[in-house]
Short mmCIF file of C-alpha atoms and ligand atoms in Angstrom, two decimals:
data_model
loop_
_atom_site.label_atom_id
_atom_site.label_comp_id
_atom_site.label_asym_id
_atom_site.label_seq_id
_atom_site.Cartn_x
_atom_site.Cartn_y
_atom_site.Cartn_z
CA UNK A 1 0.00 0.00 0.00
CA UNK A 2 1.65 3.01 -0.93
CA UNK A 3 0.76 7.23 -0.76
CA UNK A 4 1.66 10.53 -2.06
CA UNK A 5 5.15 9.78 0.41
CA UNK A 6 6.77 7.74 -2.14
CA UNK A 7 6.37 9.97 -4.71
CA UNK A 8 8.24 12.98 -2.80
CA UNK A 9 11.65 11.65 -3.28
CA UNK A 10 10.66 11.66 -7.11
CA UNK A 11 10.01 15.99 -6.42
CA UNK A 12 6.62 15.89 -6.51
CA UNK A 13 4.76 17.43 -2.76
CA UNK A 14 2.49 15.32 -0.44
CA UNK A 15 -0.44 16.87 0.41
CA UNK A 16 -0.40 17.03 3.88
CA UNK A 17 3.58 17.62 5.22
CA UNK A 18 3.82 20.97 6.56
CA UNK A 19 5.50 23.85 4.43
CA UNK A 20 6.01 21.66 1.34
CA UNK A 21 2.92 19.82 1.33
CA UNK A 22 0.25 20.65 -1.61
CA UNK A 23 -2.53 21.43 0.20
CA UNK A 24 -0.22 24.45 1.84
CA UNK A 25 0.74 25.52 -1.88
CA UNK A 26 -2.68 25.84 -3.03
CA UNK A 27 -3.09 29.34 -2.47
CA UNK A 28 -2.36 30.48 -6.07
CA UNK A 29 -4.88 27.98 -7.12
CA UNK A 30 -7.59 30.88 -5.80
CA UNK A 31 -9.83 27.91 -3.76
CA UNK A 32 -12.44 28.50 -1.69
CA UNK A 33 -10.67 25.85 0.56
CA UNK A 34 -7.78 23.37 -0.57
CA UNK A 35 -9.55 20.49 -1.04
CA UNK A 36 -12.08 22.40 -3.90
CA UNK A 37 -9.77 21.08 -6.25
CA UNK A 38 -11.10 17.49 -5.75
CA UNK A 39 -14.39 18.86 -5.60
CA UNK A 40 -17.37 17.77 -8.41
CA UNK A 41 -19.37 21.33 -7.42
CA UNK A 42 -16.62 23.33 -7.76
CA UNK A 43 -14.84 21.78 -11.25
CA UNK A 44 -18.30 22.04 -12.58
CA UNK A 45 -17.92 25.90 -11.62
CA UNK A 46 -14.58 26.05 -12.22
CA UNK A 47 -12.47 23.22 -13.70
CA UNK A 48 -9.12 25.52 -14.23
CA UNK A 49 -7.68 25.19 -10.95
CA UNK A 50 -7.66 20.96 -11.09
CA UNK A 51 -6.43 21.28 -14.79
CA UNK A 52 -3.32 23.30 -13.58
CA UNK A 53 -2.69 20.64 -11.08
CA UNK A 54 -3.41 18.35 -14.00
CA UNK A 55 -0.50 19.82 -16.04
CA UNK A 56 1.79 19.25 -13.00
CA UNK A 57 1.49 15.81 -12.51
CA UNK A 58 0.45 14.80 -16.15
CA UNK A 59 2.79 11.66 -16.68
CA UNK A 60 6.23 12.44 -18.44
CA UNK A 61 7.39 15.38 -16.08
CA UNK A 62 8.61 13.46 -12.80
CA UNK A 63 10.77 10.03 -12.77
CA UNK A 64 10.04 6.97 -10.69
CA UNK A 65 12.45 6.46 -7.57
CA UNK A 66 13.98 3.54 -5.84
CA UNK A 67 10.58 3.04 -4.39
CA UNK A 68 8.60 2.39 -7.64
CA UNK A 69 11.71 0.16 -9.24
CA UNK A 70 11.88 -1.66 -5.50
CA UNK A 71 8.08 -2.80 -6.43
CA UNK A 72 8.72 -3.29 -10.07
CA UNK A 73 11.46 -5.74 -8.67
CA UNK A 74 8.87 -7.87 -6.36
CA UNK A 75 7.02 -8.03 -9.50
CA UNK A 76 9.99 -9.48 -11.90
CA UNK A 77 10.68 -11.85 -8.58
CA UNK A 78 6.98 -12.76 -8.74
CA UNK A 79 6.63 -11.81 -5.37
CA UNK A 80 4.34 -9.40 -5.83
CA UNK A 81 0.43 -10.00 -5.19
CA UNK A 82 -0.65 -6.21 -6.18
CA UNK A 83 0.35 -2.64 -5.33
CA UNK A 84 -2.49 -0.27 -4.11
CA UNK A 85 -1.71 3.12 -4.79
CA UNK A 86 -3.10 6.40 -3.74
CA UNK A 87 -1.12 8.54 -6.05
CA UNK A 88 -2.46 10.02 -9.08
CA UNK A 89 1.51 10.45 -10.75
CA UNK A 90 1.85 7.51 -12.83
CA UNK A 91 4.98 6.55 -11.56
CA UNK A 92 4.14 3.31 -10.81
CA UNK A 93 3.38 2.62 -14.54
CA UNK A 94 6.54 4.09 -15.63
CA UNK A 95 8.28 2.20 -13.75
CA UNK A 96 7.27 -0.70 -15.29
CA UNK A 97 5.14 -2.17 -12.54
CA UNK A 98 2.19 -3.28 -15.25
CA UNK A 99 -1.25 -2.09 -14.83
CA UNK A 100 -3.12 -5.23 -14.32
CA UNK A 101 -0.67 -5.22 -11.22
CA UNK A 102 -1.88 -2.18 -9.96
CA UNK A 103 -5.14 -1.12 -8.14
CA UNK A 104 -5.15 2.86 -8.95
CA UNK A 105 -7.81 3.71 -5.93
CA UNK A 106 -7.31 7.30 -6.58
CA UNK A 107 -7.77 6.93 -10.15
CA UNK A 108 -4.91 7.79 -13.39
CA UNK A 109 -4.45 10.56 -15.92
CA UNK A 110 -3.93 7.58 -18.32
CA UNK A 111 -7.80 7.54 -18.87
CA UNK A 112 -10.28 10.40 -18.58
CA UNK A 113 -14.27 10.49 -19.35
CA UNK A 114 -16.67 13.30 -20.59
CA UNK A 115 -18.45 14.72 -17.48
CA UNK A 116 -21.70 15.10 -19.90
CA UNK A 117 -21.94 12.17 -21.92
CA UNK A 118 -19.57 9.52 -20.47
CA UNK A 119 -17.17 9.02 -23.79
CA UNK A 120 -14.07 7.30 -22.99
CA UNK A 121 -10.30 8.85 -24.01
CA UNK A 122 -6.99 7.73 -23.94
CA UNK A 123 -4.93 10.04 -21.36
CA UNK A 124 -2.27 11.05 -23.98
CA UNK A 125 -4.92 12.42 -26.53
CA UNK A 126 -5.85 15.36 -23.67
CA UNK A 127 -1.87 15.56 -22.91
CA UNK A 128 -1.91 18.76 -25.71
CA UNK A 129 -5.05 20.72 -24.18
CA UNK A 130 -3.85 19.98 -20.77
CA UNK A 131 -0.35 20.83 -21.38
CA UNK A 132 -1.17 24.30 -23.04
CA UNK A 133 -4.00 25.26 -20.24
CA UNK A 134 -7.04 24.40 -22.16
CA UNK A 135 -9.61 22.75 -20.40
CA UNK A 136 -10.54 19.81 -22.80
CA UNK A 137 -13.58 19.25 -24.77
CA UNK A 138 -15.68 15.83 -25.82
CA UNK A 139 -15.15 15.53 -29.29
CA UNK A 140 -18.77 14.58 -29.19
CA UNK A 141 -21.25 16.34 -27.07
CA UNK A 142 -18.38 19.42 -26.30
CA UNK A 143 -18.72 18.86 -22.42
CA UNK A 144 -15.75 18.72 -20.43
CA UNK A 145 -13.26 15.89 -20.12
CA UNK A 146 -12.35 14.93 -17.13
CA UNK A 147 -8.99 12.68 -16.15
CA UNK A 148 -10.17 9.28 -14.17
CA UNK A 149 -9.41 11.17 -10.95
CA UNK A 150 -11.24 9.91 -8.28
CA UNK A 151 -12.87 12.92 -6.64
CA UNK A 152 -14.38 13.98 -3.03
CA UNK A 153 -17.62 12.01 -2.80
CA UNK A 154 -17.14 9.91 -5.89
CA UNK A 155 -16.61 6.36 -6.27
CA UNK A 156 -13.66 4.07 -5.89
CA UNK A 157 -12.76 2.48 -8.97
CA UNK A 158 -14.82 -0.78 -9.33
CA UNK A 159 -11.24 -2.90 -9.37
CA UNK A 160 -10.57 -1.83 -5.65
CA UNK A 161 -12.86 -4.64 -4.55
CA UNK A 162 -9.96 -6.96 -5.58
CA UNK A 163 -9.01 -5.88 -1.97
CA UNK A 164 -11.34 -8.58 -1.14
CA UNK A 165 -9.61 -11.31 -2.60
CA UNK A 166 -6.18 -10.03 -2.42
CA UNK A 167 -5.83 -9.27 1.55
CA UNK A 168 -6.58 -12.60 2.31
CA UNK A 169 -4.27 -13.83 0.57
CA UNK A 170 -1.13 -11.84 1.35
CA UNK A 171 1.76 -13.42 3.55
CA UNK A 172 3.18 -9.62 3.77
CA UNK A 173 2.11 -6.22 4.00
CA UNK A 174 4.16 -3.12 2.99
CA UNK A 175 2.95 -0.07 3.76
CA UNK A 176 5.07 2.85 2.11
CA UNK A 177 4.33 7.09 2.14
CA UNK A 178 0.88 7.24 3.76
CA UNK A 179 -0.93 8.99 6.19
CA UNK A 180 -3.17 6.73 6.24
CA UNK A 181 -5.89 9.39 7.12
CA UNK A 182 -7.93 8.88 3.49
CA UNK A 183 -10.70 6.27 3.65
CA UNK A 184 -11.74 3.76 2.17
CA UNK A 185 -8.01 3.25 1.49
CA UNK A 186 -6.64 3.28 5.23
CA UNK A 187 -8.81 0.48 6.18
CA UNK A 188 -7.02 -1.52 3.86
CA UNK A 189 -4.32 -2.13 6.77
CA UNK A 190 -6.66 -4.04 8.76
CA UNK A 191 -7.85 -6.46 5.73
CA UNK A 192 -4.79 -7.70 6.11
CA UNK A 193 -4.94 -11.63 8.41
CA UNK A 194 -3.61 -11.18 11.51
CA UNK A 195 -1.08 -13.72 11.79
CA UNK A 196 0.57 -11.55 8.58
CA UNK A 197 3.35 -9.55 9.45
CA UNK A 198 2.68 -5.73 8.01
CA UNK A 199 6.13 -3.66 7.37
CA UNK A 200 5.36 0.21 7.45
CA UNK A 201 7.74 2.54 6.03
CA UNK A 202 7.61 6.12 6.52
CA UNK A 203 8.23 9.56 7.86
CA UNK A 204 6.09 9.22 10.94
CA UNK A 205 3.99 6.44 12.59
CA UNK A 206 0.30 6.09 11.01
CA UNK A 207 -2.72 4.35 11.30
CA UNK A 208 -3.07 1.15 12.84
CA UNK A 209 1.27 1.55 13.21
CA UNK A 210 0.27 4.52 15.96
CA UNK A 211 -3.04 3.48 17.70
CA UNK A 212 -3.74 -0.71 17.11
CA UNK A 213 -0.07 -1.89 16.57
CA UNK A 214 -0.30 -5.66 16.27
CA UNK A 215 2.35 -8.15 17.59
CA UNK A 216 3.84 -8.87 13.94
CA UNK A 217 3.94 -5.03 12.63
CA UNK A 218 7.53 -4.29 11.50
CA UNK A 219 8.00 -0.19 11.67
CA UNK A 220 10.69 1.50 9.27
CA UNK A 221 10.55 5.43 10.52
CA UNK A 222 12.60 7.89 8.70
CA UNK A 223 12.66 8.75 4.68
CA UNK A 224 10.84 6.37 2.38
CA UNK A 225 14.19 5.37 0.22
CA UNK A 226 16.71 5.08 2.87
CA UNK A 227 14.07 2.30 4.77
CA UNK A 228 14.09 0.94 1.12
CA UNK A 229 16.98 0.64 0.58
CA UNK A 230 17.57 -0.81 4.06
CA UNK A 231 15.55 -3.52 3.06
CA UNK A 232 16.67 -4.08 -0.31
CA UNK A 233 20.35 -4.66 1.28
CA UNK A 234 19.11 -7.20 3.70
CA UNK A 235 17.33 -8.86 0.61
CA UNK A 236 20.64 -8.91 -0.76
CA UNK A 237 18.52 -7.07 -4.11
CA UNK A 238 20.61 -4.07 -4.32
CA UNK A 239 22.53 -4.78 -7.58
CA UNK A 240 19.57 -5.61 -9.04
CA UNK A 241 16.87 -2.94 -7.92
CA UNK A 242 19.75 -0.26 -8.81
CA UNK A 243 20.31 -1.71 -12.25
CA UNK A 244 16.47 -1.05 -12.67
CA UNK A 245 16.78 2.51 -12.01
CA UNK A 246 19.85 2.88 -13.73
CA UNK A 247 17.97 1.68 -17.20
CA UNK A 248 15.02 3.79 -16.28
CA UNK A 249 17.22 6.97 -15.92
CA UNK A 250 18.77 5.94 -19.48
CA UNK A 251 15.53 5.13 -20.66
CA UNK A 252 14.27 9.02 -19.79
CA UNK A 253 17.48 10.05 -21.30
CA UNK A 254 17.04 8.79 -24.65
CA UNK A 255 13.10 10.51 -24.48
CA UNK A 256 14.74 13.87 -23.69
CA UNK A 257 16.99 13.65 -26.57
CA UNK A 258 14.50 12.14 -29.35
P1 CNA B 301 -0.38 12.30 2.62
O1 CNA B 301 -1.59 12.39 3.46
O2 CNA B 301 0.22 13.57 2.10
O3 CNA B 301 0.73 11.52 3.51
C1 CNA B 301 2.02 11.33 3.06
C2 CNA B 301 2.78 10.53 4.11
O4 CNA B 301 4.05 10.21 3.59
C3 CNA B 301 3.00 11.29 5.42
O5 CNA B 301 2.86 10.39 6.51
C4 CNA B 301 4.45 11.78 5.30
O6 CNA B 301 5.10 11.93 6.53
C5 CNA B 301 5.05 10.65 4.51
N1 CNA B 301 6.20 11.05 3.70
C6 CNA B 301 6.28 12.08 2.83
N2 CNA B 301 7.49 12.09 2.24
C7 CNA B 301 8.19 11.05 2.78
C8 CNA B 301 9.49 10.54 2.59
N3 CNA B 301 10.36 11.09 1.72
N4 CNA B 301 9.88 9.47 3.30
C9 CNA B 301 9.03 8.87 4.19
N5 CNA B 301 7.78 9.30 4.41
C10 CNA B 301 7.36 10.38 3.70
O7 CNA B 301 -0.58 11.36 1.38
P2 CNA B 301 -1.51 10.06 1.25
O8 CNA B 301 -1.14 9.44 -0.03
O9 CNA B 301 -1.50 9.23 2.48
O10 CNA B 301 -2.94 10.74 1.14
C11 CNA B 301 -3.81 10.33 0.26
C12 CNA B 301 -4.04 11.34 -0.90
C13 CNA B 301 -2.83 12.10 -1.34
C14 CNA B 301 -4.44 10.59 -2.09
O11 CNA B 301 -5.73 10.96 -2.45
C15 CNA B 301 -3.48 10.95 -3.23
O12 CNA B 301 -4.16 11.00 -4.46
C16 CNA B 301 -2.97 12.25 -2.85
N6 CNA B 301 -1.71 12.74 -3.44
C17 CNA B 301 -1.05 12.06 -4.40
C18 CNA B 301 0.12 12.56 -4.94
C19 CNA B 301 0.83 11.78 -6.00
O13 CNA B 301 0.17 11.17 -6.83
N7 CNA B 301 2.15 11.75 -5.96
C20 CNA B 301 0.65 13.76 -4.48
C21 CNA B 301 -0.06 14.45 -3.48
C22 CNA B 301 -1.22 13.92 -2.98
#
């Protein structure tokens, strides 16, 4: 289970550390309150404010970290059951991890849907209207486009029920750059059995870490890629997770120069 946290390493802000966090940097957005941007009423009103966020993270700017390739690695190792994800970024894709992999609870830019008339769109074909601060348009009915960003109030993606087959069956939990504060998604902790053991790693102590620790939780405190890393040495993975993000730095390198 991973949040915003493993994405900061990577440059782009949490929402809710103090000073950097986005919900503190809102301000230019002009919101009634910081979490408008997430807000059905208000895009309806106003959809520019989310669509300037929407530039920001629109996959291509930021680069995976340790973190991402670290998962990508249980993956290749077929150790991996699924990776539940919070963020909105991408990165996990880019990294390699592949989608059917991946529950998205938060939603993905790499899909979006006309608010009016429900027509489906690849991500990349709004990249040049979002990109040059146009709000995009439905090639059919002209109502707005929205990116398959889960909003305040809105449903989870239908695939986060996998939970309920997945959680069962997990022998370990890692829990990586949340606050565990956003629900349904925090709950997710406590799917797992009880008997599992349930590694968090992050800044501060969350969640069921902080108030309903249980006798085989494993807690990592301090930055997200140092307790990675930390773990990845012990694995004895290290060669292996840093020749991953060695070919995904390449990989961007060879984009920037095409
Ligand atoms: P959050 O509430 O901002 O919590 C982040 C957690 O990560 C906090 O406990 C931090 O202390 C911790 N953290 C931050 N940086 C590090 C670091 N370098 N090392 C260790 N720990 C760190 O974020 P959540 O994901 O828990 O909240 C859920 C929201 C945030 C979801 O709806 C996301 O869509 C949303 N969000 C996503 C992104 C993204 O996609 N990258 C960015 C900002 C917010």
């Amino acid at each position: 289970m991973a949040g915003a946290g493993i994405s900061t390493p990577s440059g782009i802000p949490d929402f809710r550390s103090p000073g950097s966090g986005l919900y503190h940097n809102l301000q230019r957005y002009d919101l009634p309150y910081a979490e408008a941007i997430f807000d059905m009423d208000f895009f309806h009103q106003n959809p520019n404010p989310f669509f300037a966020l929407a530039k920001e993270l629109y996959p291509g700017k930021y680069r995976p970290n340790m973190t991402h390739y670290f998962v990508r690695l249980l993956h290749k190792k077929s150790q991996l059951l699924r990776m539940y994800t919070q963020n909105i970024d991408g990165l996990e894709r880019l990294a390699g991890i592949p989608p059917q992999m991946l529950v998205e609870a938060h939603g993905t830019f790499a899909t979006a849907t006309c608010t009016v008339c429900w027509s489906k769109y690849d991500g990349e074909k709004l990249r040049p209207d979002v990109m040059s601060g146009r709000v995009p348009k439905c090639s059919t009915c002209k109502g707005v486009v929205k990116p398959d960003i889960v909003f305040f109030g809105e449903e989870l993606p239908p695939y986060f029920l996998k939970y309920l087959t997945d959680f069962p069956l997990a022998d370990l939990l890692i829990v990586m750059g949340t606050s565990l504060e956003v629900e349904p998604f925090a709950s997710l902790a406590d799917a797992a059995r009880g008997s599992v053991t349930r590694l968090l790693i992050n800044r501060d102590l969350v969640g069921p870490f902080a108030w309903r620790r249980r006798p085989h939780d494993v807690v990592q405190l301090g930055d997200v890629v140092d307790g990675v890393r930390a773990l990845v040495d012990a694995l004895g993975w290290t060669r292996e997770v840093e020749a991953l993000v060695a070919a995904g730095a390449e990989k961007a390198a060879a984009k920037t120069e095409e």
